[in-house]
C-alpha cells in the first residue's frame, strides 16, 4: 500500500542504440543497450556433440578444446576416449592428442609453456578426489612429463612463471602442495603448504603494491603507507584497498572498499572522489578516464572524476566485465547470463560501435579478447566463435 496522497513515480529503463551520452543522471535508471549492431564474424568452429573444457593461450595464439570421441566398456568397466584439439587463431589444427580417461582438470601456465591435465587411472568411473596422474604438455602437444598426483581434481595458483600452488580436492578437504619448474621445464611437486588461506594477516584487500611512481604497503586492516619516492605518508582509510593504478604520471587512483574511488595528487591530497550506489567489481582505465564496473551497470568517469555516461546490465546478469582495447579506442563490455548475454564496443565518449546478443553462452568461459589480433573469442556449448572487434 502506498502512503496516503503519495504519488509514485515509475522510472522506465530506456534502450539506447547509437550513444550512451546524456545518461549520467543517477536519479534515473541507466539505460540498457539495444543489441542491434552485430560484430563481424571471422570464423566459427562447431561440433553438434559439444565440447568440454576450453583454454586460450594469447601469447602463443592458440586455443584448446576437449571433446569425448568414444565411450567404451571393456572388461565390464566404462572408459572414455577424449581428444584434445589445439587450433591457432586462423582455425588451423596445430596438434591433437587422445587420452583414455576424461581429464577432470585442465589448466595452462600464464606464459603458455605448459598445459596441465589431470587424468584418472582408467580403472572405471573416476571422481575428482581419486588419485591419478598429472600430464604436462608443451605448446606443440609433446609430453614433457607425467607424474602421480593425490587427486585428479585440482586448481592452480601461479605465483611466478616457475612456481605455483596446486590445490587438490579430497573428500575431507583440500591438499596444497608447492610446485616448482626445473631447468628441463618439468614441474616438480615440493613440500605441502600449511595454513594457506584466501586472506592474509589483515584480511581481504591488496597488501604490497608497486607501481611505476608509487608504492603502497599495508600496515594494518585499514592502514597503508604510501610513497612516491620522495614523500612517505601513512594513510588511515575507511576500508582496505582493492585496486590501485596510476591514472597519469602525477596521479594515483584507489578503489577503497566496494563503493569508493579516490584520486590522489603527488602530495597525497585528494584530487576527487566518487561514491557509487552499487558495489564496484573492477575499474578499467582507458585513455581519458575510467570505466566503473559493477554487477548492475557500468559508468564512465573522466580524468576529473565526473561521470559522463552509464549503462545497465541486462536483468539477472551474473557476469559484468570489460577491457580497454587501445588499438580500437573502445571498451569491450560483456554482460548478462547464459540466456541473455550482450557484448558491446563503446568509446569513451559513449558512442556504441557494436552491440550483439548471444544465447547459450558457457558460464565458465564466455569471452576472451586478443587485442593484438583485434578479435575476441566467444564460447557456446557446441561451438567457438571468433569476431572482429
GROMACS .gro file of N, CA and C in nm, residues 70-82 99-102 120-127:
model
   75
   70UNK      N    1   3.471  -4.115  -2.794
   70UNK     CA    2   3.430  -4.255  -2.785
   70UNK      C    3   3.410  -4.293  -2.639
   71UNK      N    4   3.310  -4.374  -2.612
   71UNK     CA    5   3.289  -4.430  -2.479
   71UNK      C    6   3.274  -4.580  -2.494
   72UNK      N    7   3.360  -4.655  -2.430
   72UNK     CA    8   3.358  -4.800  -2.445
   72UNK      C    9   3.349  -4.868  -2.309
   73UNK      N   10   3.307  -4.992  -2.310
   73UNK     CA   11   3.304  -5.073  -2.188
   73UNK      C   12   3.391  -5.195  -2.212
   74UNK      N   13   3.505  -5.198  -2.143
   74UNK     CA   14   3.598  -5.310  -2.157
   74UNK      C   15   3.611  -5.382  -2.024
   75UNK      N   16   3.603  -5.513  -2.030
   75UNK     CA   17   3.611  -5.597  -1.909
   75UNK      C   18   3.516  -5.547  -1.801
   76UNK      N   19   3.396  -5.503  -1.846
   76UNK     CA   20   3.294  -5.460  -1.752
   76UNK      C   21   3.314  -5.322  -1.696
   77UNK      N   22   3.412  -5.247  -1.747
   77UNK     CA   23   3.440  -5.113  -1.695
   77UNK      C   24   3.420  -5.009  -1.804
   78UNK      N   25   3.358  -4.899  -1.764
   78UNK     CA   26   3.331  -4.790  -1.858
   78UNK      C   27   3.459  -4.710  -1.882
   79UNK      N   28   3.483  -4.672  -2.007
   79UNK     CA   29   3.604  -4.596  -2.038
   79UNK      C   30   3.574  -4.489  -2.142
   80UNK      N   31   3.624  -4.368  -2.116
   80UNK     CA   32   3.611  -4.257  -2.210
   80UNK      C   33   3.735  -4.247  -2.297
   81UNK      N   34   3.715  -4.212  -2.422
   81UNK     CA   35   3.827  -4.172  -2.509
   81UNK      C   36   3.804  -4.024  -2.540
   82UNK      N   37   3.896  -3.941  -2.498
   82UNK     CA   38   3.882  -3.796  -2.514
   82UNK      C   39   3.994  -3.744  -2.602
   99UNK      N   40   4.339  -3.927  -2.513
   99UNK     CA   41   4.366  -3.986  -2.382
   99UNK      C   42   4.251  -4.081  -2.348
  100UNK      N   43   4.280  -4.184  -2.267
  100UNK     CA   44   4.183  -4.290  -2.241
  100UNK      C   45   4.107  -4.272  -2.110
  101UNK      N   46   4.101  -4.151  -2.061
  101UNK     CA   47   4.021  -4.119  -1.944
  101UNK      C   48   3.985  -3.972  -1.952
  102UNK      N   49   3.869  -3.935  -1.898
  102UNK     CA   50   3.827  -3.795  -1.911
  102UNK      C   51   3.913  -3.705  -1.822
  120UNK      N   52   4.268  -3.966  -1.472
  120UNK     CA   53   4.246  -4.079  -1.384
  120UNK      C   54   4.329  -4.199  -1.427
  121UNK      N   55   4.316  -4.307  -1.351
  121UNK     CA   56   4.394  -4.427  -1.381
  121UNK      C   57   4.328  -4.516  -1.485
  122UNK      N   58   4.208  -4.475  -1.532
  122UNK     CA   59   4.141  -4.553  -1.635
  122UNK      C   60   4.086  -4.684  -1.585
  123UNK      N   61   4.052  -4.689  -1.457
  123UNK     CA   62   4.004  -4.814  -1.397
  123UNK      C   63   3.853  -4.814  -1.377
  124UNK      N   64   3.784  -4.720  -1.438
  124UNK     CA   65   3.639  -4.714  -1.421
  124UNK      C   66   3.594  -4.570  -1.412
  125UNK      N   67   3.486  -4.547  -1.340
  125UNK     CA   68   3.430  -4.413  -1.327
  125UNK      C   69   3.508  -4.335  -1.220
  126UNK      N   70   3.602  -4.255  -1.265
  126UNK     CA   71   3.682  -4.175  -1.173
  126UNK      C   72   3.600  -4.059  -1.118
  127UNK      N   73   3.637  -4.014  -0.999
  127UNK     CA   74   3.579  -3.894  -0.940
  127UNK      C   75   3.693  -3.799  -0.909
   0.00000   0.00000   0.00000
